PDB file of N, CA and C in Angstrom:
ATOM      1  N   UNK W  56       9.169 -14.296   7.667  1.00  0.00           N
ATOM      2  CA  UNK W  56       7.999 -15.126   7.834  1.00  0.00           C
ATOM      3  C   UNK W  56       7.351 -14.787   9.179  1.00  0.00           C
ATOM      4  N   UNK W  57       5.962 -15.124   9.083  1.00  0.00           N
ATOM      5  CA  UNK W  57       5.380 -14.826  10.496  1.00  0.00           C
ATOM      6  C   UNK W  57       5.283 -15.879  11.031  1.00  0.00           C
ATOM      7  N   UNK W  58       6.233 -15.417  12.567  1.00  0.00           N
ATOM      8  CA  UNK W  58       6.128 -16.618  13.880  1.00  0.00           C
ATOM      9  C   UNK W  58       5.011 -16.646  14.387  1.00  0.00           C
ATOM     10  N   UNK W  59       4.801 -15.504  15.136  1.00  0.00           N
ATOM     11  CA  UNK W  59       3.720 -15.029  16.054  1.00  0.00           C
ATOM     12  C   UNK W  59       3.072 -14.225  15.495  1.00  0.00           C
ATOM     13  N   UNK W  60       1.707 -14.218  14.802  1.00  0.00           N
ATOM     14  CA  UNK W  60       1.363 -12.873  14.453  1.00  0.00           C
ATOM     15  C   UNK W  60      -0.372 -12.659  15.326  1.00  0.00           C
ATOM     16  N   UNK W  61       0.122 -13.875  16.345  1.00  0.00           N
ATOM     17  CA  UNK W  61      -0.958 -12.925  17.641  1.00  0.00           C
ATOM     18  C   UNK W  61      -0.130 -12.216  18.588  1.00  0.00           C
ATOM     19  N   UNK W  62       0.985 -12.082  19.008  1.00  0.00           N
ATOM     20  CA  UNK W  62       1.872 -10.909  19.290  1.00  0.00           C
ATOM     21  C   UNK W  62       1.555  -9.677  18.443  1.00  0.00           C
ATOM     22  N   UNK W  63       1.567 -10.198  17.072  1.00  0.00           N
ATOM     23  CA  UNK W  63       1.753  -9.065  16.102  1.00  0.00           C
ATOM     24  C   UNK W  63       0.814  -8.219  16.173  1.00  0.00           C
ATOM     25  N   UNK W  64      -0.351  -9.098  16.241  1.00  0.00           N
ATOM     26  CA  UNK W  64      -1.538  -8.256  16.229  1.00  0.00           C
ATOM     27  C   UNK W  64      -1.914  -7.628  17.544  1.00  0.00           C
ATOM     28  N   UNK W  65      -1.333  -8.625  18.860  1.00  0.00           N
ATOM     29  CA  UNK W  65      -1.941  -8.166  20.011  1.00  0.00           C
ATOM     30  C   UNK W  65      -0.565  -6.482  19.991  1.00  0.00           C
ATOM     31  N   UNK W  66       0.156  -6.265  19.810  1.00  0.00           N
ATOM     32  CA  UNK W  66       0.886  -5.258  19.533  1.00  0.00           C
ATOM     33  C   UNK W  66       0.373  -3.953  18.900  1.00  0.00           C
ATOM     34  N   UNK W  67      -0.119  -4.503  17.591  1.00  0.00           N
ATOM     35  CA  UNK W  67      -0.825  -3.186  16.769  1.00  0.00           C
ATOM     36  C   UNK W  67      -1.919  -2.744  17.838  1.00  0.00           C
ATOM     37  N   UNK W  68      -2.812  -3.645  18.166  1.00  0.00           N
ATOM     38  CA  UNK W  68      -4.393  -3.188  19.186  1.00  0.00           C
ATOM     39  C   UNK W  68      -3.579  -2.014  20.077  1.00  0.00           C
ATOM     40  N   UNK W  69      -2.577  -2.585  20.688  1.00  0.00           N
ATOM     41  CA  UNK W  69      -1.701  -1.715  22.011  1.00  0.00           C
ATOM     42  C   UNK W  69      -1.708  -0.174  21.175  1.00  0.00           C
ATOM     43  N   UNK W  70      -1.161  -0.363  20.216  1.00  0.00           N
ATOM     44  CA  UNK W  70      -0.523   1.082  19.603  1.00  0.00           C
ATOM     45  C   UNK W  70      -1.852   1.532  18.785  1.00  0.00           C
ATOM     46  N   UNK W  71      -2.480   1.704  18.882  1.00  0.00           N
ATOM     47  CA  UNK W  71      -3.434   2.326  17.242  1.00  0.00           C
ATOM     48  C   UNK W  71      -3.575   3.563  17.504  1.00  0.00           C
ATOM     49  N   UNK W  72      -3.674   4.298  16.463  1.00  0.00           N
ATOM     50  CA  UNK W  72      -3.680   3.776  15.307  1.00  0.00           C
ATOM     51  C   UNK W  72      -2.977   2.922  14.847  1.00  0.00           C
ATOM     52  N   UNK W  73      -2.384   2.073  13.536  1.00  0.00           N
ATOM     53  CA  UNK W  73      -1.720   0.969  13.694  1.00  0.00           C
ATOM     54  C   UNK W  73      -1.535   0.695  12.343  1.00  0.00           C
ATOM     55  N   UNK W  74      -0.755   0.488  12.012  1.00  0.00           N
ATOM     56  CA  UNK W  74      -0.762  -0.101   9.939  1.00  0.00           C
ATOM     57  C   UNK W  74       0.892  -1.568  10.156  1.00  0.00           C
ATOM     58  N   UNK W  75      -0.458  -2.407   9.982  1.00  0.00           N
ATOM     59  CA  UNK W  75       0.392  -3.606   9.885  1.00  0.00           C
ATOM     60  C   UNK W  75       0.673  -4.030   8.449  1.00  0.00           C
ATOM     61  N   UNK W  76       2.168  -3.964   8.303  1.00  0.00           N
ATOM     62  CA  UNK W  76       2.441  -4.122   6.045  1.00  0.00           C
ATOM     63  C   UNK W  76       3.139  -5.747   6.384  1.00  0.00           C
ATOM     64  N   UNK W  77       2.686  -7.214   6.001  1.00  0.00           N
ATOM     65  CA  UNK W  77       3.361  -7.966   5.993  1.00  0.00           C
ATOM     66  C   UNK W  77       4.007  -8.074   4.040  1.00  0.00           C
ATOM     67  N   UNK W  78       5.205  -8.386   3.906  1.00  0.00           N
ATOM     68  CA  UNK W  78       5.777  -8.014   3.100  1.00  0.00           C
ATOM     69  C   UNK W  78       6.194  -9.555   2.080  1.00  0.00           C
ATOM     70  N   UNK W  79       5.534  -9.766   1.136  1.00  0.00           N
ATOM     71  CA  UNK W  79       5.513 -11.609   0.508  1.00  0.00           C
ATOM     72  C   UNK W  79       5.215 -12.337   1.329  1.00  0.00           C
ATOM     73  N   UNK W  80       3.997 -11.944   1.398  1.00  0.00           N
ATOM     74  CA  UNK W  80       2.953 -12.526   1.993  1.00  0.00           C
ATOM     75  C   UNK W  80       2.857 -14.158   1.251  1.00  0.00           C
ATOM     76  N   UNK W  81       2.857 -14.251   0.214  1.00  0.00           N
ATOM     77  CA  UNK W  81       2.941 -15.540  -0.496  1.00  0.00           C
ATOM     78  C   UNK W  81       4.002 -16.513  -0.021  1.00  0.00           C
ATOM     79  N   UNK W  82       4.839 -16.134   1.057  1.00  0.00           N
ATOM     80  CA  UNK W  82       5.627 -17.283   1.503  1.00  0.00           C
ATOM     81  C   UNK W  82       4.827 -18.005   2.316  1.00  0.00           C
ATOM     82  N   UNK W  83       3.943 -17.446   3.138  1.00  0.00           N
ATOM     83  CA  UNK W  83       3.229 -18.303   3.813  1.00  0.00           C
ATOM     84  C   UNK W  83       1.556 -18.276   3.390  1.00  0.00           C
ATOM     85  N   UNK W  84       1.450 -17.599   2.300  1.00  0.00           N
ATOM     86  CA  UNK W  84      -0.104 -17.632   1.972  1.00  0.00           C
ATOM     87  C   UNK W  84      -0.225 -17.692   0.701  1.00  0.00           C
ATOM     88  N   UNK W  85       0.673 -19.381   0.409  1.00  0.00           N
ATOM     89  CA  UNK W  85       0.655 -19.408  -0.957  1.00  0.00           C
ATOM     90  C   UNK W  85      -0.484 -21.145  -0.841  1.00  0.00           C
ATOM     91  N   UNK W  86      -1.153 -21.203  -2.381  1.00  0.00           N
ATOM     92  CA  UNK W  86      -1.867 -22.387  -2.674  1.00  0.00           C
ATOM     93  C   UNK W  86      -1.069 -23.814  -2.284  1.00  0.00           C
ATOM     94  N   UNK W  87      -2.103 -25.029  -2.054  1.00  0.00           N
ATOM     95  CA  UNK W  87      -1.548 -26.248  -1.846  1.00  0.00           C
ATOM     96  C   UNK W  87      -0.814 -26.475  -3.055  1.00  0.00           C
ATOM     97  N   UNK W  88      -0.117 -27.102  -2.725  1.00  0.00           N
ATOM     98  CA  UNK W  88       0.482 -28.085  -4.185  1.00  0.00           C
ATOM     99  C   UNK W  88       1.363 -26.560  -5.034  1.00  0.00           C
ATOM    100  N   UNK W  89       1.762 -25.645  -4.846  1.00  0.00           N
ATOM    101  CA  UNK W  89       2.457 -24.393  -5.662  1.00  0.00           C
ATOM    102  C   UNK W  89       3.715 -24.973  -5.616  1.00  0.00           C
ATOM    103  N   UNK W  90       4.176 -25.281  -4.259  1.00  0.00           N
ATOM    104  CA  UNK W  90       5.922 -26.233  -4.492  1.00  0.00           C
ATOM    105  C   UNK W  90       6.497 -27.468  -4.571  1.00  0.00           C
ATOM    106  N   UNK W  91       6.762 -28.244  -5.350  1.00  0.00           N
ATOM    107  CA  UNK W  91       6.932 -29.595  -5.150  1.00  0.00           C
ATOM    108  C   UNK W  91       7.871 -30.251  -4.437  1.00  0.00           C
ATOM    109  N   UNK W  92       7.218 -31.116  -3.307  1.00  0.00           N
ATOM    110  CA  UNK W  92       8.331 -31.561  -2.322  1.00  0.00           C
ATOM    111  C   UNK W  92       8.202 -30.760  -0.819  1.00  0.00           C
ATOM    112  N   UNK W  93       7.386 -29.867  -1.008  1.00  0.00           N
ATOM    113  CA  UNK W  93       7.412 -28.811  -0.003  1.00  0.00           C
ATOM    114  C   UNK W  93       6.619 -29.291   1.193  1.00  0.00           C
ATOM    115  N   UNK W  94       6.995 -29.439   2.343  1.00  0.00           N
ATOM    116  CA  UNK W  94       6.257 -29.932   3.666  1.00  0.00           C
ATOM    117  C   UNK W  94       5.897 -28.542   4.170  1.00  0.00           C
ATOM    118  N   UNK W  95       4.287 -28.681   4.353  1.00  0.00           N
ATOM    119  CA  UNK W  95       3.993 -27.392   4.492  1.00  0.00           C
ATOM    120  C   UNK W  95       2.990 -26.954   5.562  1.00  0.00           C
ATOM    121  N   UNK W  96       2.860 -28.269   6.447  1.00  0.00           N
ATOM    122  CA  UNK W  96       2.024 -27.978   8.011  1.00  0.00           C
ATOM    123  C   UNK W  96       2.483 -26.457   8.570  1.00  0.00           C
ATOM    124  N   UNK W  97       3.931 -26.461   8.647  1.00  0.00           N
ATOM    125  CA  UNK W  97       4.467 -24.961   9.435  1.00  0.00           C
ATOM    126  C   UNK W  97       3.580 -24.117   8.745  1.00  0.00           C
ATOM    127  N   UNK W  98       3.606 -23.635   7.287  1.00  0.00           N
ATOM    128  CA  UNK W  98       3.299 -22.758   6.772  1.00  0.00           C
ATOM    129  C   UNK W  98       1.734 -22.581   6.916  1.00  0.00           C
ATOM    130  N   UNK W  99       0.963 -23.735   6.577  1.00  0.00           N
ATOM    131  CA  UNK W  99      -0.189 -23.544   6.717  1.00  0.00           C
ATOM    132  C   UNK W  99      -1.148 -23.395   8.263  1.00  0.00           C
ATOM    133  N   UNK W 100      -0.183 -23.605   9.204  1.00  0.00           N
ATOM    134  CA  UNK W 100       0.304 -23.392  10.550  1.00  0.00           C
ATOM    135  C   UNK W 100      -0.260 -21.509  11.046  1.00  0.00           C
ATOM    136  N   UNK W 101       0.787 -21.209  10.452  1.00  0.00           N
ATOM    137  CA  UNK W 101       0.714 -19.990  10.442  1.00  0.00           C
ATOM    138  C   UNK W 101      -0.108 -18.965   9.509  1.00  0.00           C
ATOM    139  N   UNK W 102      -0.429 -19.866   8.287  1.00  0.00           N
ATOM    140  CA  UNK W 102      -1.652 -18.829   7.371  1.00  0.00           C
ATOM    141  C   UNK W 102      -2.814 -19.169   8.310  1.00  0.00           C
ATOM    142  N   UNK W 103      -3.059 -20.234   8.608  1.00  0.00           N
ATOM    143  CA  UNK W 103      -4.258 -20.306   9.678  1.00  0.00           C
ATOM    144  C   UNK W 103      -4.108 -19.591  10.968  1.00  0.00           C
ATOM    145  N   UNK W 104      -3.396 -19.273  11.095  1.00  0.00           N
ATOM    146  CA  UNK W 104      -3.347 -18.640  12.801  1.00  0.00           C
ATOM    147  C   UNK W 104      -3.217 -16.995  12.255  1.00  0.00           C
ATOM    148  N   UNK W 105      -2.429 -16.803  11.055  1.00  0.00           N
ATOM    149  CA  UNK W 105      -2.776 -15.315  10.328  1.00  0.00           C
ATOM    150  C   UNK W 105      -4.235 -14.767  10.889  1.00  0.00           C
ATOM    151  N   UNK W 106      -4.965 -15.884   9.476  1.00  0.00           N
ATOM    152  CA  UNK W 106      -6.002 -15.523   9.429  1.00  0.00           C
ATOM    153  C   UNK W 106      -7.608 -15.014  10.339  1.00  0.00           C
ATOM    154  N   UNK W 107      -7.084 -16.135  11.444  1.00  0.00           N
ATOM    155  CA  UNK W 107      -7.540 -16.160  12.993  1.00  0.00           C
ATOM    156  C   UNK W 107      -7.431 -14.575  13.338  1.00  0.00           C
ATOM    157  N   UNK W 108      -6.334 -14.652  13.537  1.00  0.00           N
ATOM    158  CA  UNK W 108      -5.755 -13.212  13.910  1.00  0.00           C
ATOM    159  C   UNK W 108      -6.801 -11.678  13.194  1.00  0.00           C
ATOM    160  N   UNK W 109      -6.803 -11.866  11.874  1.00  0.00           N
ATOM    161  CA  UNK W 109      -7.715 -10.818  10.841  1.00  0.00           C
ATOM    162  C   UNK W 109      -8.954 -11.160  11.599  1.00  0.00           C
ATOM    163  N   UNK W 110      -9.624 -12.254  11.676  1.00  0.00           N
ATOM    164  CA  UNK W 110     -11.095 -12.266  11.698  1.00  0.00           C
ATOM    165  C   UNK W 110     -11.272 -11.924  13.150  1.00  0.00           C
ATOM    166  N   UNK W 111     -10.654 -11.727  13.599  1.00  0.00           N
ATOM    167  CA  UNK W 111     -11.059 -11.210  15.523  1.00  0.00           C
ATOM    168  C   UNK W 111     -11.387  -9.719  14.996  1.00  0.00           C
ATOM    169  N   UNK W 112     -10.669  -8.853  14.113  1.00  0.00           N
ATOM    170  CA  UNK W 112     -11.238  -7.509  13.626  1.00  0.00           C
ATOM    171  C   UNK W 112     -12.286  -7.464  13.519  1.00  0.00           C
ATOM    172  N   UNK W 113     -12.793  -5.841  14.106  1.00  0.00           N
ATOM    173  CA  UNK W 113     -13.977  -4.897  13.447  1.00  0.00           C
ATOM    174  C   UNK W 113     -13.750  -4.545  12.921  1.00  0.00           C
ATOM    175  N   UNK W 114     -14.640  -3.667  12.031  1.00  0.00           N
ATOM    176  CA  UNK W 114     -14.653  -2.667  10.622  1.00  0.00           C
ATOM    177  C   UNK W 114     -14.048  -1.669  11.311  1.00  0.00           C
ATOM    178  N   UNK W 115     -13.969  -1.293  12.056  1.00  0.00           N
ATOM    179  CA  UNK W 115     -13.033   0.165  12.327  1.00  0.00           C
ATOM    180  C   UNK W 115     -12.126  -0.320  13.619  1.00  0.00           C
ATOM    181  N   UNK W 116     -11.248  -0.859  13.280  1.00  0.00           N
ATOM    182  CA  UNK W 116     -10.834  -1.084  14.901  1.00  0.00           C
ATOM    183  C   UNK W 116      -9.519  -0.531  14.921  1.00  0.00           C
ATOM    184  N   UNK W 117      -9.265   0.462  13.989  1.00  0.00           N
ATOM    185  CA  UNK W 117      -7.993   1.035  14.411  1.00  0.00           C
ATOM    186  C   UNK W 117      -6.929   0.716  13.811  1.00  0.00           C
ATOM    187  N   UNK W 118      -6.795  -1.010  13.275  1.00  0.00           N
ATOM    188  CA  UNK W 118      -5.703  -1.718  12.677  1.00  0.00           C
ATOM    189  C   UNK W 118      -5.772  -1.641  11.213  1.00  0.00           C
ATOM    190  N   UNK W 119      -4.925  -1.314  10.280  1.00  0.00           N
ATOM    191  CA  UNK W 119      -4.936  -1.597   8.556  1.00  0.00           C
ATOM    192  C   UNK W 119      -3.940  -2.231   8.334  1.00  0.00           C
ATOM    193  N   UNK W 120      -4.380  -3.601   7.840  1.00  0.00           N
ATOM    194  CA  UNK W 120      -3.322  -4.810   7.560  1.00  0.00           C
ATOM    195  C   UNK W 120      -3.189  -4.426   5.692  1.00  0.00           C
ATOM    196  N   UNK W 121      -2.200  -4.609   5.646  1.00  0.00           N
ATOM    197  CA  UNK W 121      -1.466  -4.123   4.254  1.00  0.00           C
ATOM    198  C   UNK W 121      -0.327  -5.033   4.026  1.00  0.00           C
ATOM    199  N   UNK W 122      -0.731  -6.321   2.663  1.00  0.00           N
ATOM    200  CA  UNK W 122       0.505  -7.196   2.407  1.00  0.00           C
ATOM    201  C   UNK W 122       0.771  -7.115   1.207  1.00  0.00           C
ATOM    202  N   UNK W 123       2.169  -7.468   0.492  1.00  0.00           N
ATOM    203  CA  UNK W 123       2.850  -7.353  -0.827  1.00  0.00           C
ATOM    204  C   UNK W 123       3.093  -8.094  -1.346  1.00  0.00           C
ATOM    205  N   UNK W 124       3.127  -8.897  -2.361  1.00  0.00           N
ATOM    206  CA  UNK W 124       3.308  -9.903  -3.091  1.00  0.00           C
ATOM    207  C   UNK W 124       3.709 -10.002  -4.735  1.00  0.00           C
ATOM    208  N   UNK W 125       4.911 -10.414  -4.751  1.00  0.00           N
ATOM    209  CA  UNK W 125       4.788  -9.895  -7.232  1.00  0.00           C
ATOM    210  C   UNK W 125       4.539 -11.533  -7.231  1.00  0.00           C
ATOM    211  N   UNK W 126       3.119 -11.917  -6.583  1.00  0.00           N
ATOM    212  CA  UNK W 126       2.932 -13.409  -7.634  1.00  0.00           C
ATOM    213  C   UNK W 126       1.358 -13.405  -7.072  1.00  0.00           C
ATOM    214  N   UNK W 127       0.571 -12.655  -7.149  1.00  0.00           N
ATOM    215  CA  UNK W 127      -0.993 -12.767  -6.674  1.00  0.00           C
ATOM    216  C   UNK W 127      -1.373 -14.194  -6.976  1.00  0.00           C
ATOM    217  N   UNK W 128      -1.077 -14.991  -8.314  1.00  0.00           N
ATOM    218  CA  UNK W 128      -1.846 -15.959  -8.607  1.00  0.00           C
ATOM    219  C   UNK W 128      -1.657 -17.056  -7.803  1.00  0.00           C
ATOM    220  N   UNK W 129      -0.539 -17.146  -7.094  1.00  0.00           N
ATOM    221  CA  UNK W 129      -0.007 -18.567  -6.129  1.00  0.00           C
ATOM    222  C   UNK W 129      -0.668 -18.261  -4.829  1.00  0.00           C
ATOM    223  N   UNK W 130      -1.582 -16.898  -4.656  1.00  0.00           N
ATOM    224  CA  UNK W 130      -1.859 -16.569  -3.336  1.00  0.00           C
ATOM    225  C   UNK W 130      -3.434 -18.122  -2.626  1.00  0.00           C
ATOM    226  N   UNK W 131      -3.382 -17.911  -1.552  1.00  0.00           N
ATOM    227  CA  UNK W 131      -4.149 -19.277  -1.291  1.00  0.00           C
ATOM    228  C   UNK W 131      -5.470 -17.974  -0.965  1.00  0.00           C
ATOM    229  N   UNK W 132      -6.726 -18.872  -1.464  1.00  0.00           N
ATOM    230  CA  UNK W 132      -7.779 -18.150  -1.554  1.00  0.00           C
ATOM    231  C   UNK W 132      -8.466 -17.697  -0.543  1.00  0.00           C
ATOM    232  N   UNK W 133      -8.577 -18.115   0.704  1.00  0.00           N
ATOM    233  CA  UNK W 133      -8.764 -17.894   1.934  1.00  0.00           C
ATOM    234  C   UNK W 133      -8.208 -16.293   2.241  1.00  0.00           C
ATOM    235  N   UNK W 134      -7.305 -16.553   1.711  1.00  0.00           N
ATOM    236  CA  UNK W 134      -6.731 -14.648   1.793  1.00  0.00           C
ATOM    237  C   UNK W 134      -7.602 -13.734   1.075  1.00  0.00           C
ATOM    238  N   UNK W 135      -7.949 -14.169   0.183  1.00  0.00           N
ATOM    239  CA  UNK W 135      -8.879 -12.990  -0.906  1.00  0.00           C
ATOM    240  C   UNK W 135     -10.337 -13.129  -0.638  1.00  0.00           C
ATOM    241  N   UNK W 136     -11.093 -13.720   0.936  1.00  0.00           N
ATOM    242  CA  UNK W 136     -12.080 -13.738   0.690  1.00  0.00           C
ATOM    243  C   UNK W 136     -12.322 -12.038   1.233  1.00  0.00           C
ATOM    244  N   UNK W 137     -13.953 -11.644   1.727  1.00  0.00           N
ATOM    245  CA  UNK W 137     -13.980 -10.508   2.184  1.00  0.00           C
ATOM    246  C   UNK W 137     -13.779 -10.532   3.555  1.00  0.00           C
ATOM    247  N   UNK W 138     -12.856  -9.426   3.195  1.00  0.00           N
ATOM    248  CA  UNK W 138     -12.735  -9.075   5.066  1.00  0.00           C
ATOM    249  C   UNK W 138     -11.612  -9.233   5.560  1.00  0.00           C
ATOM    250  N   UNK W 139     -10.723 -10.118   4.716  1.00  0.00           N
ATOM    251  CA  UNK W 139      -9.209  -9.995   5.010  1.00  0.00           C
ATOM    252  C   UNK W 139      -8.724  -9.132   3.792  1.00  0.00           C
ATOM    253  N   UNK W 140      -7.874  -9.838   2.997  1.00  0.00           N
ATOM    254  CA  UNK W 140      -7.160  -9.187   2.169  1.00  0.00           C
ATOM    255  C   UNK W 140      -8.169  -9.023   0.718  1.00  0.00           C
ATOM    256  N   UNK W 141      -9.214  -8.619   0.778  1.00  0.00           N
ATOM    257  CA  UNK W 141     -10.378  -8.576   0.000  1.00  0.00           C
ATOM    258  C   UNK W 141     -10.328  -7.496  -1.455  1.00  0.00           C
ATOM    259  N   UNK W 142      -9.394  -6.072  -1.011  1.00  0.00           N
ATOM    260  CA  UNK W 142      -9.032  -5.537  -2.100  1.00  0.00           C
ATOM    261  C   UNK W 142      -7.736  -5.783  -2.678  1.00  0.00           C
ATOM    262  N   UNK W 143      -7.409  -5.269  -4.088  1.00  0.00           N
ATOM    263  CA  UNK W 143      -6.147  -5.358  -4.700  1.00  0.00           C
ATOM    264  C   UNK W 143      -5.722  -4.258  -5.311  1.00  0.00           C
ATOM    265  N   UNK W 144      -4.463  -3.234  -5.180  1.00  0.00           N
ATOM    266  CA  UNK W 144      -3.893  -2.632  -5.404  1.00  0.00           C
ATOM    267  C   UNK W 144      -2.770  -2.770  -6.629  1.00  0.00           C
ATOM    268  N   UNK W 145      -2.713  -3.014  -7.986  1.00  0.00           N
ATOM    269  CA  UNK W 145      -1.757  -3.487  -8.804  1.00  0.00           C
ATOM    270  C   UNK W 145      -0.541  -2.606  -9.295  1.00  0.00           C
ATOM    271  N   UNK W 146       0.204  -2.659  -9.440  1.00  0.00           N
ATOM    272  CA  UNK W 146       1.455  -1.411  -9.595  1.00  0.00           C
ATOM    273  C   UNK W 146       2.441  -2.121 -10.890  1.00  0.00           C
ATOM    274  N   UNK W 147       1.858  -1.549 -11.718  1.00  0.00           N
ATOM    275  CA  UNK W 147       2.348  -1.454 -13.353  1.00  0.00           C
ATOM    276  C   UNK W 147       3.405  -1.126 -13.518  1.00  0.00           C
ATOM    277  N   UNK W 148       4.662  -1.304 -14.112  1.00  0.00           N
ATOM    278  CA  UNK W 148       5.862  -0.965 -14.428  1.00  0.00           C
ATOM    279  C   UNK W 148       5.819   0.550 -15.187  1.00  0.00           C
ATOM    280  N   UNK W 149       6.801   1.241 -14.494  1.00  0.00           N
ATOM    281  CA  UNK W 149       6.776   2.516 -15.053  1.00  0.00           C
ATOM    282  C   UNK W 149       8.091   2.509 -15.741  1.00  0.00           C
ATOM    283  N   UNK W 150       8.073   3.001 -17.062  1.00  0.00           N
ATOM    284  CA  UNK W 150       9.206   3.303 -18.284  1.00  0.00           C
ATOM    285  C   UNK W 150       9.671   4.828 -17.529  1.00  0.00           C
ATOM    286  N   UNK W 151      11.363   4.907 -17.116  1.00  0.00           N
ATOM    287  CA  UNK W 151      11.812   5.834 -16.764  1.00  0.00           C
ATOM    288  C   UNK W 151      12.225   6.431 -18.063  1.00  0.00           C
ATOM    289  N   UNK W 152      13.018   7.444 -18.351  1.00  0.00           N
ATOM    290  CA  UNK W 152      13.370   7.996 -19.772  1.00  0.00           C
ATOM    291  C   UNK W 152      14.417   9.055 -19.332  1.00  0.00           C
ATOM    292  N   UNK W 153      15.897   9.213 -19.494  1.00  0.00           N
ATOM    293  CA  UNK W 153      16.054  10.707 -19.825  1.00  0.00           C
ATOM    294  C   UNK W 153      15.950  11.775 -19.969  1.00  0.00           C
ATOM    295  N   UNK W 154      16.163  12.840 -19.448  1.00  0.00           N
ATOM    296  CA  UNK W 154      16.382  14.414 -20.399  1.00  0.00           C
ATOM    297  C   UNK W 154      17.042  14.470 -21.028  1.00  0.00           C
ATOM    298  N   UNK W 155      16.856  14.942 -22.057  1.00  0.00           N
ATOM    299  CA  UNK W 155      17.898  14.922 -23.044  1.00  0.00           C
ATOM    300  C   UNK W 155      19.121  16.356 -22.355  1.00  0.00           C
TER     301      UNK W 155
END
């Protein structure tokens, strides 16, 4: 999960080029109401301070944020507007097979 991800980011700026991959991303950038029972200030804590973090970017500033997720639909929409996580990459199950 992301603690700090203005470290994170103030880190990538230091190094760039720079490719930041956060990895289930949906733990913390998932929709209200997706878990029941779930107290979720921390989380939404940190998708807001994420997001903070993205929108200080320029179009070329050196940084490519790249996150993973196998549940897109629980993702909270704020993530998919433009300019953060705006495209989608989908990866289809591939049938391995034998040589005979």
């Amino acid at each position: 999960m992301l603690y700090d991800s203005h470290d994170l980011f103030n880190n990538a700026k230091k190094n760039l080029p720079c490719l930041v991959f956060i990895d289930e991303i949906d733990a913390v950038g998932r929709q209200r109401g997706t878990v029941i029972g779930e107290g979720n200030d921390e989380r939404e804590q940190t998708l807001n301070q994420l997001l903070t973090e993205m929108d200080g970017f320029i179009g070329n500033s050196g940084v490519i944020v790249l996150a993973a997720t196998n549940r897109p639909e629980i993702l909270h929409s704020a993530l998919l507007r433009p300019g953060w996580f705006d495209r989608q990459v989908t990866r289809q199950n591939i049938a391995i097979t034998k040589s005979p």
